[in-house]
Amino acid sequence: MNCREVQDHLVDHLYGELDQDLAQRLQAHLESCPSCMEELEALLKVKGLLLSRKDPVPSSLLTQRILAHAGEEISRPKGLWGLGWLRAAVPVCFLLVVGGWILLYQGWHRPGQEESGPGSSRGVAPQAGEPALMPDHEAPPQSLTREEKTQALPAPPPLPDSAAKPSLKDKAMAALPSPPPQETSRLPAPQPRPQVGPHSQPPGGAEGQQQEMAVGKESRRQKVQGMGAGAPVASPPPEPSGDKEGLPSELSMGEKLIGEKDFTRAEEIFSRLINTLPPGHASMPRVLLGLAQAREGLGELGEASALYQRLAGDWPEYRELALEKLRVLEQLRRSKMTQPPGP
Amino acid sequence: MCRFARDEHGAFEVLLARYREPIFGFLYRYLGRSDKAEDVFQDVFFEVIRARRSYRAGFKFSAWIFRIARNRAVDRLRRDGFREMVSLQQPLDPQQEEGEGLDGVSSSPYPNPEETALGRELREALEETLERLPAEQREVLWLKEYSGLKIPQVAKLLGVPENTVKSRLRYALGKIREELSRRGYEV
């Protein structure tokens, strides 16, 4: 590799994005070329300066507002394409089927239909004996001529006709009004919406309540309530009392989960705390430490390192512990790098 | 993100904890003002919430959210017409240095005891230098620094070739180095 090639790959090397083979060749060149090495060191210093800057962080008020919004959006029904749409579609489908059936039925039995031919709704009137587009048990009345039907009228109505038509209507009538009683029966007992933050809004109006009656919605909403911002972790419940220093009980729970190696839930708890605690809160170093340990446990070494670095930089009493952790992570990272790539 | 797409609120808290500082830092650098960064920051996360169900599982979340952030920041700059050249030379105003600014944005609350006058001067010189970089170099630099995305991903996000991203990064870092050297800092 010559100097020009090194210059082409210097940025990749700076950000650790060179593959192993190229990195080795570049390293070999750097060891024998002082000017390229000097260039790389200067760029590394600049990069270090950029990393050392302190940026403002969003306020906990802003993050709480966003969390509250997320809670509201999650607890809101899915809208047009969700279950509410299905609920609206069911009675409409019933209406269409029943209405269509009635129209067809009346069209076939309209006086003079058979004679009119092209004037009939089907264009060609069914001939006597022609199989009608009906179930077998409904065929006889349609195949009757008008005279036969008028003769049949005074007599007790044919069984299929009298049995089929009212039963469908009954079905329709039974189906159509059924949703409202369900709605009203459920409406008086709405679950209280979780208090997700200082900006949380009161429970939604009729629209929200109606849509919450969708199948399975209730259980989902209960789950959301359990996991909502400001609410404790759903399972297991947090310790009822805070710890001795008056710290949030969730902090103790998170630390307990770290001890139990349940890093996923621990990360959730510490994430919630870091989002909601004010930056200068006395518990912040413990939260940072817990979050770093959770991410370390989840194998996210880069993010864990960043948190340990922050801990070491900002909290002198935690510096030693954080630096020790950083050393361990660095060793881990090196051992991973030296491992041969998997198949 | 996939868990959040299934309406798990706890998953959103994890996402917010992970990305709030990188996204806010990027927006603050991009827009140059904390009040604007705050507005756009909220828009970005509202967009994430709104579009959670359309998120494709195989897509890298950091690329997705930084794409949203970058697009929203560009929109905001267009709407405002120009970037107000304030605040970056004084990155944190005195109120923020003490904790909470008027706009609700708090600076890092932990004073650095090792910060000396020289360090402060160097920081100011760095900020001035950064401010003078061409916009496209600054954009690439901030995206790379804050997003943790790899160069090909940054290139894809910006819709430019990878070599363009590399050269912009290279020029940006080189100019910072030159400028700081010119001012007498050993870099």
Coordinates of C-alpha atoms in Angstrom, one line a residue, chain A residues 1 5-6 20-30:
Chain A
M1 CA 0.0 0.0 0.0
E5 CA -3.9 4.5 -1.1
V6 CA -3.5 5.2 2.6
Q20 CA -9.3 -6.5 8.7
D21 CA -7.1 -7.2 5.7
L22 CA -7.0 -3.6 4.6
A23 CA -6.5 -2.4 8.1
Q24 CA -3.5 -4.6 8.5
R25 CA -2.0 -3.4 5.3
L26 CA -2.6 0.2 6.2
Q27 CA -1.1 -0.3 9.6
A28 CA 1.9 -1.8 8.0
H29 CA 2.4 1.3 5.9
L30 CA 1.8 3.6 8.8

